[in-house]
PDB file of C-alpha atoms in Angstrom:
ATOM      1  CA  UNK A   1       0.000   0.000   0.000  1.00  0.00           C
ATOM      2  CA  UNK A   2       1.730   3.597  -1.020  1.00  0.00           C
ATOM      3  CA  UNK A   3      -0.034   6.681   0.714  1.00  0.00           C
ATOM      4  CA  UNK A   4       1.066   9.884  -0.661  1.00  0.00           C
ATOM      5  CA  UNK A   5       0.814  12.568   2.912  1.00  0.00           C
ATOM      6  CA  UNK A   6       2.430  15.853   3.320  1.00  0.00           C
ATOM      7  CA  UNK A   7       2.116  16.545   6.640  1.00  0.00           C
ATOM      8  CA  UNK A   8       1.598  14.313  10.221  1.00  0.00           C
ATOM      9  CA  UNK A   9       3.006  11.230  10.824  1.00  0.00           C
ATOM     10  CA  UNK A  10       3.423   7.941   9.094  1.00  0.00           C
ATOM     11  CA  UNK A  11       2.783   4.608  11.024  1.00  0.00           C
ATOM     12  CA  UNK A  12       3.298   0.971   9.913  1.00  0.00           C
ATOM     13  CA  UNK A  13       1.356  -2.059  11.563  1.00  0.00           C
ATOM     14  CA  UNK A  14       2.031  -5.766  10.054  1.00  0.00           C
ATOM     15  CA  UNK A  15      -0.574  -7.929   8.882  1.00  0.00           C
ATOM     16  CA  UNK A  16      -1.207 -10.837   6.972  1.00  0.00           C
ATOM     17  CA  UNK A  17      -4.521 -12.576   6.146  1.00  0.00           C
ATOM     18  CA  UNK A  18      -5.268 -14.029   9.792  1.00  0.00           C
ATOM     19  CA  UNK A  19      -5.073 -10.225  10.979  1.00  0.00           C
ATOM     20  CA  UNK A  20      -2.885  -7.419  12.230  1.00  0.00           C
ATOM     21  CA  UNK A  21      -0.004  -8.211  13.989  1.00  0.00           C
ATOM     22  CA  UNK A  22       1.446  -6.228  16.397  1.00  0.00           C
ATOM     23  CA  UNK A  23       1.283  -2.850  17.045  1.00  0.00           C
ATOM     24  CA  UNK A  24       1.243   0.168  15.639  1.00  0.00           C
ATOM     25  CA  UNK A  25       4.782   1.993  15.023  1.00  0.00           C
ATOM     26  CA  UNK A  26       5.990   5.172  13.668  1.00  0.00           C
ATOM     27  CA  UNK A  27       7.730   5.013  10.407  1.00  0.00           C
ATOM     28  CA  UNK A  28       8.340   8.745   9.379  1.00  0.00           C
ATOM     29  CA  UNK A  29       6.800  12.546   9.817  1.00  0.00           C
ATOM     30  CA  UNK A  30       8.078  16.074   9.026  1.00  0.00           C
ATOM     31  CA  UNK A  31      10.089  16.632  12.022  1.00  0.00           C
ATOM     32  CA  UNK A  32      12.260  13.401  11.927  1.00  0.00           C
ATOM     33  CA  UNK A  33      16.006  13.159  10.606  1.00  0.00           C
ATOM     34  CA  UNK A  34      17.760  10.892   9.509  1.00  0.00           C
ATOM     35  CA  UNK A  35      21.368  10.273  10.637  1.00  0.00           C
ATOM     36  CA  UNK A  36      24.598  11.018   8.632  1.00  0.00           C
ATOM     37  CA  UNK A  37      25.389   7.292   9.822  1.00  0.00           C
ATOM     38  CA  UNK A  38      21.996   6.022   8.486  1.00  0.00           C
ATOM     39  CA  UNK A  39      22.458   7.957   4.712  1.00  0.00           C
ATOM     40  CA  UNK A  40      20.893  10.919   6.024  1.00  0.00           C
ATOM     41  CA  UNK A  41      21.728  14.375   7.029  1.00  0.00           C
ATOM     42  CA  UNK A  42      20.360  14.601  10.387  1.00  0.00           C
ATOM     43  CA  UNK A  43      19.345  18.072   9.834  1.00  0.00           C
ATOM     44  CA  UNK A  44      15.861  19.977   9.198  1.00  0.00           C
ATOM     45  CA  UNK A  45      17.259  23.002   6.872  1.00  0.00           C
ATOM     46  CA  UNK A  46      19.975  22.965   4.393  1.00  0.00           C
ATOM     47  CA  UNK A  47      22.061  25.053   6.463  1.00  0.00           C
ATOM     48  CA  UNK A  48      22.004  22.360   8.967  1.00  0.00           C
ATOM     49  CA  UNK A  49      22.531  19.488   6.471  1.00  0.00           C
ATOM     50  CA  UNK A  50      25.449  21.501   5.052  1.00  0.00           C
ATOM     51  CA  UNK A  51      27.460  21.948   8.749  1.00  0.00           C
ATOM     52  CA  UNK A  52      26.399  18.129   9.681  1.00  0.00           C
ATOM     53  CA  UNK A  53      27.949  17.011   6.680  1.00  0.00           C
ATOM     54  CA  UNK A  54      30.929  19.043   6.679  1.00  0.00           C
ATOM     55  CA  UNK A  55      30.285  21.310   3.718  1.00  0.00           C
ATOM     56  CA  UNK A  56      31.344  24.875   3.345  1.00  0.00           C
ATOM     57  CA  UNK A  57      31.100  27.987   0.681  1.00  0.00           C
ATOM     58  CA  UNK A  58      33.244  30.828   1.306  1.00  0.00           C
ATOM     59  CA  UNK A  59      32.613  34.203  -1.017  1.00  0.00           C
ATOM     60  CA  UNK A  60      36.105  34.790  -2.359  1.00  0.00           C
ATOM     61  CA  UNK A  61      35.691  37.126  -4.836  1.00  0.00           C
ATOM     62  CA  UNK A  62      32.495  39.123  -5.395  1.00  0.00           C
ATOM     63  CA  UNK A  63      32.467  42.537  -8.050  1.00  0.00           C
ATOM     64  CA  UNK A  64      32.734  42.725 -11.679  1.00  0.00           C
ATOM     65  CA  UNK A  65      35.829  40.616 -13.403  1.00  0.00           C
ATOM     66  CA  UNK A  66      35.485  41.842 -17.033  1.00  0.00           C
ATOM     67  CA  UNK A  67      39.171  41.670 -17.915  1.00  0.00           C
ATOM     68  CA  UNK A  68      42.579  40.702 -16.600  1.00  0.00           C
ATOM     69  CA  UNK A  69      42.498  38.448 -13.316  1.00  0.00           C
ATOM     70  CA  UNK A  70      42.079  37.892  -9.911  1.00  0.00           C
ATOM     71  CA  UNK A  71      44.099  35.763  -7.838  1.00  0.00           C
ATOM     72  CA  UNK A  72      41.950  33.713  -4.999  1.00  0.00           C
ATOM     73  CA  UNK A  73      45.002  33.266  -2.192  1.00  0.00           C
ATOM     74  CA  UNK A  74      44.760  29.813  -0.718  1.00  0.00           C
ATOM     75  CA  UNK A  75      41.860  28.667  -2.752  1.00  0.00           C
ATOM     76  CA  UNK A  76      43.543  25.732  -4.389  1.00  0.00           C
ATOM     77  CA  UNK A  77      44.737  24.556  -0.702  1.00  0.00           C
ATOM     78  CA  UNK A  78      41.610  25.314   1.649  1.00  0.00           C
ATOM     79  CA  UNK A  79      38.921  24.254  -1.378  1.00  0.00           C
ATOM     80  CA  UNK A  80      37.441  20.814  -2.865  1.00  0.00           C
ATOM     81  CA  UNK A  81      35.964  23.076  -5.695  1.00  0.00           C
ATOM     82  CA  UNK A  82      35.266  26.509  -7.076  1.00  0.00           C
ATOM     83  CA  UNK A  83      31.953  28.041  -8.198  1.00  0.00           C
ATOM     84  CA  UNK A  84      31.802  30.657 -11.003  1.00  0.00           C
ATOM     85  CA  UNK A  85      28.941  32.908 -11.118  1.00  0.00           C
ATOM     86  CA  UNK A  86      28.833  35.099 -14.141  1.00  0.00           C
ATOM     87  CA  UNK A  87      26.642  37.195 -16.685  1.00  0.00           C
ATOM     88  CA  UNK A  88      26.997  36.403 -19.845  1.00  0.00           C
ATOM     89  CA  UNK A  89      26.728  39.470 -22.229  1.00  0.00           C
ATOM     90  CA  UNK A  90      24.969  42.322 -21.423  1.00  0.00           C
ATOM     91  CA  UNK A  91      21.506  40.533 -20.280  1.00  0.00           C
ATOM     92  CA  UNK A  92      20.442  39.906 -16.410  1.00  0.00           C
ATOM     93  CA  UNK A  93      20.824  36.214 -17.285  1.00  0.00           C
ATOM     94  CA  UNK A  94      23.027  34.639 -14.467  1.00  0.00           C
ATOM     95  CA  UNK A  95      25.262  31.171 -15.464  1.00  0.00           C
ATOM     96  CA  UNK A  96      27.503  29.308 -13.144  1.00  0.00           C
ATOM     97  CA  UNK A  97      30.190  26.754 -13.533  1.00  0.00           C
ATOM     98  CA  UNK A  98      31.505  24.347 -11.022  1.00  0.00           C
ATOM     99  CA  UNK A  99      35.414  23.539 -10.925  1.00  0.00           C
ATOM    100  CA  UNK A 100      36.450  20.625  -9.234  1.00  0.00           C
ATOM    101  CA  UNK A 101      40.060  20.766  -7.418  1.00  0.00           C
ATOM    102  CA  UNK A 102      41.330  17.229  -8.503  1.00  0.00           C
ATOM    103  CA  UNK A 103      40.582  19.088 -12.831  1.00  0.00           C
ATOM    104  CA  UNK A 104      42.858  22.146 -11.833  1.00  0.00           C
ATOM    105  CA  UNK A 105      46.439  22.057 -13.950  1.00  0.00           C
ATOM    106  CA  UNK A 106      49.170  24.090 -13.372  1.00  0.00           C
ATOM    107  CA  UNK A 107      48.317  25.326 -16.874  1.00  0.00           C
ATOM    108  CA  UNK A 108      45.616  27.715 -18.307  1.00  0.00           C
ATOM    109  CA  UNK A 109      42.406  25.699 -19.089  1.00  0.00           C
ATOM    110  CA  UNK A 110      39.418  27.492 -20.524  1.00  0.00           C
ATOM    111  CA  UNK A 111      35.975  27.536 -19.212  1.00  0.00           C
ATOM    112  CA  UNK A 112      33.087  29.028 -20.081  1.00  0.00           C
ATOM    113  CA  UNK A 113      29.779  30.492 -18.713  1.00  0.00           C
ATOM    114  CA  UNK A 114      26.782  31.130 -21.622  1.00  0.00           C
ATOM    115  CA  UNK A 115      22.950  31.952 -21.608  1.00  0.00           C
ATOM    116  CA  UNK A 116      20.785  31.788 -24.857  1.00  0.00           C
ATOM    117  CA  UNK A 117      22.962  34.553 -26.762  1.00  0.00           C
ATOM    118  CA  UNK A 118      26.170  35.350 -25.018  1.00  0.00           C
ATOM    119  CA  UNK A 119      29.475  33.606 -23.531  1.00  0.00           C
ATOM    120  CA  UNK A 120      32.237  34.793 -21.337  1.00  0.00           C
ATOM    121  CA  UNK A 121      34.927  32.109 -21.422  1.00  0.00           C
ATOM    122  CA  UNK A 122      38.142  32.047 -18.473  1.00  0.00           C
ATOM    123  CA  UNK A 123      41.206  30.431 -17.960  1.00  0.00           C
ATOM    124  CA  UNK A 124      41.642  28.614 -14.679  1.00  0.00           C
ATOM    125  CA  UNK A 125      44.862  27.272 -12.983  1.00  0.00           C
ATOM    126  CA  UNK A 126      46.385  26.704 -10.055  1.00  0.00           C
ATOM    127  CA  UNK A 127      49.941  28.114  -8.905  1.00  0.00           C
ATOM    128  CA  UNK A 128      51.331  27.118  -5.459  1.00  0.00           C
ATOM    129  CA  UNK A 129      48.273  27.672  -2.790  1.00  0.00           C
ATOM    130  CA  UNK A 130      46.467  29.543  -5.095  1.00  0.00           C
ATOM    131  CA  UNK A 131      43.887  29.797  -7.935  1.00  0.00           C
ATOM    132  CA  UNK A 132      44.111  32.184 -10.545  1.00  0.00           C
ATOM    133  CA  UNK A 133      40.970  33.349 -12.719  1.00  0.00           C
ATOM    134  CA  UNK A 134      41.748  35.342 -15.802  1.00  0.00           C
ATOM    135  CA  UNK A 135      39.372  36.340 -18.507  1.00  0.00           C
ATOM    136  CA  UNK A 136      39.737  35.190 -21.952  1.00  0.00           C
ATOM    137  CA  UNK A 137      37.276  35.969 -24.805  1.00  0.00           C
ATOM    138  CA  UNK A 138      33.427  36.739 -25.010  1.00  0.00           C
ATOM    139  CA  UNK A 139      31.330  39.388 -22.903  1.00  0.00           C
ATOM    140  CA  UNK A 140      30.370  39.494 -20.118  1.00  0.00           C
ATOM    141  CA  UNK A 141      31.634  39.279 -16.532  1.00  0.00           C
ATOM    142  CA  UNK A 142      32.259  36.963 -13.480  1.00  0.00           C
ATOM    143  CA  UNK A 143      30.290  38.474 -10.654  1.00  0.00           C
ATOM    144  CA  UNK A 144      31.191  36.035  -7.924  1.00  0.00           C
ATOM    145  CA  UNK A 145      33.311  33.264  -6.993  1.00  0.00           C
ATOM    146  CA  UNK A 146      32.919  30.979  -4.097  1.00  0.00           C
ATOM    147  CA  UNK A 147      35.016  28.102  -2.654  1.00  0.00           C
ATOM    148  CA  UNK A 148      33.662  24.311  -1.268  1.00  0.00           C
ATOM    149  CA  UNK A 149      35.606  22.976   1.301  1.00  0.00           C
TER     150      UNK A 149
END
C-alpha cells in the first residue's frame, strides 16, 4: 500500500490474512532526521545538512571581473571546488560553472559560462596555494566566486 501525505506522521502495523499483527509503530513525519550514519543528514534546513555534513562555501571574490584576473590566495589549498557565477553578455541572465580541485592544472584551461545569446569564457589554474581566474574571450563578466571545502 503507497499513501502519498504531506504533513503528520506515518505509522506501519504488520498484517497478513489471519489479521494485524502487532502494534502500531511510527515510520516517518516532518520533524524526523535521519542520521549522517543512516544515509541521512540529520538536519531539518539545508544550512544544517550543510554543517552536519561538513560542507562549506566561502565568497572569495564578489564585483565585476570583465578583464585581466584575480588571484583567490589559498583557494587551491583550503577548497574541494570553485563556483563561477557570471553574466553572460549584457543581459540579467546569471550562469555558473563548477570547478572541481582534482581538474585544476598548473596550466591555463578554458571555461566558459553562456545563456541563450552570449558567452564569457576564463582560464583557470592553479599556482602554489592559489587559484588564478583570468578572462579570456566573449562578454560578459564573473560576478562572484565561491570556494567548497
Amino acid at each position: 500500500i503507497w499513501l502519498t501525505q504531506s504533513t503528520g506522521a506515518m505509522y506501519h502495523r504488520g498484517g497478513n490474512s489471519s489479521g494485524w499483527n502487532g502494534s502500531w509503530r511510527k515510520v516517518l513525519d516532518n520533524t524526523m532526521t535521519i542520521p549522517v550514519s543512516g544515509g541521512g543528514t540529520d538536519a531539518a534546513t539545508p544550512a544544517g545538512a550543510r554543517a552536519n555534513l561538513g560542507i562549506t562555501a566561502k565568497t572569495l571574490f564578489s564585483g565585476s571581473l570583465t578583464s585581466g584576473s584575480t588571484t583567490l590566495s589559498g583557494a587551491y589549498t583550503n577548497y574541494n571546488a570553485i563556483i563561477i557565477i557570471g553574466k553572460p553578455g549584457s543581459a540579467d541572465s546569471r550562469a555558473g560553472i563548477i570547478i572541481p580541485k582534482s581538474v585544476m592544472t598548473t596550466s591555463n584551461i578554458s571555461y566558459q559560462f553562456t545563456d541563450e545569446s552570449a558567452f564569457r569564457s576564463v582560464y583557470i589554474k592553479y599556482s602554489g596555494d592559489d587559484v588564478i581566474v583570468t578572462i579570456n574571450s566573449g562578454s560578459g563578466a564573473v560576478l562572484q566566486i565561491a570556494g567548497i571545502a
